[in-house]
Amino acid sequence: MDNLIISGSNQTPTIKLQRGLIEISGRSIPEDPVAFYRPVMEWLNTYVENLPEFTQINLQFEYINTSSSKALHNILKTLNDKCDESHKMEINWFYEEGDDDMFELGQFFEPYLRIPMKYIQTAE
């Protein structure tokens, strides 16, 4: 399976998807979130059919709009549905010091997931 790398912009996050590591960082306010995240979902749907023993998920958003939050929910749900004892995962949720909105967004997702989440505060 090939890696998927999408370069970020002022409106879209940088996305790096490879076996065992999923990283999304930056701003997520694309004009059409469904279209933007479509290749990510396609990659993930293939990925979850042959998961490694462990997948690290690093999420570090500067800002994410409501439509992108829905796309992120779909990403996390796809991964969560396959998380089990033989396919472990962990989410590192990075947020800037003082950015309560980003911290609380992570907390919003957490109750719906079996994947453990670790909150990591970064300097502004």
PDB file of C-alpha atoms in Angstrom:
ATOM      1  CA  MET A   1       0.000   0.000   0.000  1.00  0.00           C
ATOM      2  CA  ASP A   2       1.377   3.383  -0.993  1.00  0.00           C
ATOM      3  CA  ASN A   3       1.716   6.250   1.446  1.00  0.00           C
ATOM      4  CA  LEU A   4      -0.569   9.235   0.981  1.00  0.00           C
ATOM      5  CA  ILE A   5       0.911  12.682   1.520  1.00  0.00           C
ATOM      6  CA  ILE A   6      -1.119  15.852   1.028  1.00  0.00           C
ATOM      7  CA  SER A   7       0.693  19.165   1.423  1.00  0.00           C
ATOM      8  CA  GLY A   8      -1.057  21.721   3.582  1.00  0.00           C
ATOM      9  CA  SER A   9      -2.078  25.258   2.706  1.00  0.00           C
ATOM     10  CA  ASN A  10      -3.663  28.202   4.519  1.00  0.00           C
ATOM     11  CA  GLN A  11      -6.987  26.358   4.350  1.00  0.00           C
ATOM     12  CA  THR A  12      -6.052  22.690   4.389  1.00  0.00           C
ATOM     13  CA  PRO A  13      -4.001  20.520   6.735  1.00  0.00           C
ATOM     14  CA  THR A  14      -0.879  18.563   5.958  1.00  0.00           C
ATOM     15  CA  ILE A  15      -1.764  14.887   5.883  1.00  0.00           C
ATOM     16  CA  LYS A  16       0.715  12.008   6.053  1.00  0.00           C
ATOM     17  CA  LEU A  17      -0.685   8.501   5.933  1.00  0.00           C
ATOM     18  CA  GLN A  18       1.602   5.494   6.054  1.00  0.00           C
ATOM     19  CA  ARG A  19       1.525   2.033   7.551  1.00  0.00           C
ATOM     20  CA  GLY A  20       1.500   2.447  11.324  1.00  0.00           C
ATOM     21  CA  LEU A  21       1.394   6.265  11.327  1.00  0.00           C
ATOM     22  CA  ILE A  22      -1.386   8.737  10.567  1.00  0.00           C
ATOM     23  CA  GLU A  23      -0.681  12.464  10.920  1.00  0.00           C
ATOM     24  CA  ILE A  24      -2.943  15.430  10.264  1.00  0.00           C
ATOM     25  CA  SER A  25      -1.802  18.939  11.195  1.00  0.00           C
ATOM     26  CA  GLY A  26      -2.585  22.565  10.439  1.00  0.00           C
ATOM     27  CA  ARG A  27      -5.758  24.448   9.565  1.00  0.00           C
ATOM     28  CA  SER A  28      -8.765  22.585   8.215  1.00  0.00           C
ATOM     29  CA  ILE A  29     -11.181  24.960   6.542  1.00  0.00           C
ATOM     30  CA  PRO A  30     -11.351  23.610   2.975  1.00  0.00           C
ATOM     31  CA  GLU A  31     -14.038  24.943   0.681  1.00  0.00           C
ATOM     32  CA  ASP A  32     -15.365  21.393   0.155  1.00  0.00           C
ATOM     33  CA  PRO A  33     -14.347  19.144   3.079  1.00  0.00           C
ATOM     34  CA  VAL A  34     -16.026  16.066   1.601  1.00  0.00           C
ATOM     35  CA  ALA A  35     -13.959  16.349  -1.587  1.00  0.00           C
ATOM     36  CA  PHE A  36     -10.782  17.262   0.296  1.00  0.00           C
ATOM     37  CA  TYR A  37     -10.981  14.310   2.697  1.00  0.00           C
ATOM     38  CA  ARG A  38     -12.235  11.802   0.070  1.00  0.00           C
ATOM     39  CA  PRO A  39      -8.723  10.478  -0.780  1.00  0.00           C
ATOM     40  CA  VAL A  40      -8.031  10.132   2.960  1.00  0.00           C
ATOM     41  CA  MET A  41     -11.172   8.042   3.456  1.00  0.00           C
ATOM     42  CA  GLU A  42     -10.357   5.929   0.395  1.00  0.00           C
ATOM     43  CA  TRP A  43      -6.851   5.278   1.740  1.00  0.00           C
ATOM     44  CA  LEU A  44      -8.206   4.450   5.217  1.00  0.00           C
ATOM     45  CA  ASN A  45     -10.827   2.064   3.871  1.00  0.00           C
ATOM     46  CA  THR A  46      -8.023   0.075   2.238  1.00  0.00           C
ATOM     47  CA  TYR A  47      -5.715   0.457   5.255  1.00  0.00           C
ATOM     48  CA  VAL A  48      -8.175  -0.980   7.781  1.00  0.00           C
ATOM     49  CA  GLU A  49      -8.461  -4.187   5.751  1.00  0.00           C
ATOM     50  CA  ASN A  50      -4.831  -5.052   6.583  1.00  0.00           C
ATOM     51  CA  LEU A  51      -3.940  -3.213   9.797  1.00  0.00           C
ATOM     52  CA  PRO A  52      -0.546  -3.487  11.463  1.00  0.00           C
ATOM     53  CA  GLU A  53      -0.331  -4.434  15.136  1.00  0.00           C
ATOM     54  CA  PHE A  54      -0.088  -0.752  16.128  1.00  0.00           C
ATOM     55  CA  THR A  55      -1.095   2.550  14.552  1.00  0.00           C
ATOM     56  CA  GLN A  56      -0.065   5.928  15.975  1.00  0.00           C
ATOM     57  CA  ILE A  57      -2.464   8.765  15.155  1.00  0.00           C
ATOM     58  CA  ASN A  58      -1.112  12.313  15.599  1.00  0.00           C
ATOM     59  CA  LEU A  59      -3.628  15.144  15.289  1.00  0.00           C
ATOM     60  CA  GLN A  60      -2.528  18.766  15.633  1.00  0.00           C
ATOM     61  CA  PHE A  61      -5.008  21.320  14.355  1.00  0.00           C
ATOM     62  CA  GLU A  62      -4.511  25.085  14.472  1.00  0.00           C
ATOM     63  CA  TYR A  63      -8.183  25.476  13.598  1.00  0.00           C
ATOM     64  CA  ILE A  64     -10.882  23.151  12.312  1.00  0.00           C
ATOM     65  CA  ASN A  65     -14.339  24.179  11.133  1.00  0.00           C
ATOM     66  CA  THR A  66     -17.557  22.258  11.741  1.00  0.00           C
ATOM     67  CA  SER A  67     -17.588  20.567   8.331  1.00  0.00           C
ATOM     68  CA  SER A  68     -14.021  19.385   8.815  1.00  0.00           C
ATOM     69  CA  SER A  69     -14.921  18.129  12.301  1.00  0.00           C
ATOM     70  CA  LYS A  70     -17.516  15.888  10.668  1.00  0.00           C
ATOM     71  CA  ALA A  71     -14.867  14.561   8.283  1.00  0.00           C
ATOM     72  CA  LEU A  72     -12.525  13.967  11.233  1.00  0.00           C
ATOM     73  CA  HIS A  73     -15.325  12.102  12.994  1.00  0.00           C
ATOM     74  CA  ASN A  74     -15.631   9.811   9.956  1.00  0.00           C
ATOM     75  CA  ILE A  75     -11.873   9.214   9.935  1.00  0.00           C
ATOM     76  CA  LEU A  76     -11.809   8.363  13.632  1.00  0.00           C
ATOM     77  CA  LYS A  77     -14.899   6.162  13.356  1.00  0.00           C
ATOM     78  CA  THR A  78     -13.344   4.170  10.509  1.00  0.00           C
ATOM     79  CA  LEU A  79     -10.241   3.542  12.614  1.00  0.00           C
ATOM     80  CA  ASN A  80     -12.165   2.977  15.844  1.00  0.00           C
ATOM     81  CA  ASP A  81     -14.306   0.264  14.253  1.00  0.00           C
ATOM     82  CA  LYS A  82     -11.154  -1.809  13.620  1.00  0.00           C
ATOM     83  CA  CYS A  83      -9.313  -1.113  16.878  1.00  0.00           C
ATOM     84  CA  ASP A  84      -8.993  -4.293  18.967  1.00  0.00           C
ATOM     85  CA  GLU A  85      -6.469  -6.342  20.954  1.00  0.00           C
ATOM     86  CA  SER A  86      -4.557  -7.411  17.851  1.00  0.00           C
ATOM     87  CA  HIS A  87      -4.745  -3.986  16.168  1.00  0.00           C
ATOM     88  CA  LYS A  88      -3.944  -1.372  18.799  1.00  0.00           C
ATOM     89  CA  MET A  89      -4.038   2.347  18.177  1.00  0.00           C
ATOM     90  CA  GLU A  90      -3.285   5.511  20.096  1.00  0.00           C
ATOM     91  CA  ILE A  91      -4.245   9.108  19.394  1.00  0.00           C
ATOM     92  CA  ASN A  92      -1.923  11.968  20.326  1.00  0.00           C
ATOM     93  CA  TRP A  93      -4.102  15.092  20.372  1.00  0.00           C
ATOM     94  CA  PHE A  94      -1.819  18.136  20.251  1.00  0.00           C
ATOM     95  CA  TYR A  95      -3.178  21.548  21.194  1.00  0.00           C
ATOM     96  CA  GLU A  96      -1.544  24.904  21.863  1.00  0.00           C
ATOM     97  CA  GLU A  97      -1.313  26.199  25.400  1.00  0.00           C
ATOM     98  CA  GLY A  98      -4.393  28.306  26.067  1.00  0.00           C
ATOM     99  CA  ASP A  99      -6.359  26.906  23.110  1.00  0.00           C
ATOM    100  CA  ASP A 100      -9.310  25.581  25.065  1.00  0.00           C
ATOM    101  CA  ASP A 101     -11.383  25.083  21.910  1.00  0.00           C
ATOM    102  CA  MET A 102      -8.931  22.569  20.429  1.00  0.00           C
ATOM    103  CA  PHE A 103      -8.531  20.786  23.758  1.00  0.00           C
ATOM    104  CA  GLU A 104     -12.311  20.551  24.155  1.00  0.00           C
ATOM    105  CA  LEU A 105     -12.737  19.261  20.608  1.00  0.00           C
ATOM    106  CA  GLY A 106     -10.511  16.318  21.493  1.00  0.00           C
ATOM    107  CA  GLN A 107     -12.568  15.760  24.620  1.00  0.00           C
ATOM    108  CA  PHE A 108     -15.726  15.838  22.494  1.00  0.00           C
ATOM    109  CA  PHE A 109     -14.514  12.906  20.369  1.00  0.00           C
ATOM    110  CA  GLU A 110     -13.044  10.832  23.195  1.00  0.00           C
ATOM    111  CA  PRO A 111     -16.250   9.259  24.633  1.00  0.00           C
ATOM    112  CA  TYR A 112     -17.113   7.819  21.212  1.00  0.00           C
ATOM    113  CA  LEU A 113     -13.773   6.061  20.791  1.00  0.00           C
ATOM    114  CA  ARG A 114     -12.146   2.907  22.105  1.00  0.00           C
ATOM    115  CA  ILE A 115      -8.826   4.286  20.897  1.00  0.00           C
ATOM    116  CA  PRO A 116      -6.903   5.777  23.840  1.00  0.00           C
ATOM    117  CA  MET A 117      -6.254   9.516  23.570  1.00  0.00           C
ATOM    118  CA  LYS A 118      -3.313  11.384  25.005  1.00  0.00           C
ATOM    119  CA  TYR A 119      -3.502  15.189  25.198  1.00  0.00           C
ATOM    120  CA  ILE A 120      -0.227  16.966  24.531  1.00  0.00           C
ATOM    121  CA  GLN A 121       0.013  20.696  25.184  1.00  0.00           C
ATOM    122  CA  THR A 122       2.441  22.628  22.990  1.00  0.00           C
ATOM    123  CA  ALA A 123       3.849  26.147  23.324  1.00  0.00           C
ATOM    124  CA  GLU A 124       1.995  28.870  21.399  1.00  0.00           C
TER     125      GLU A 124
END
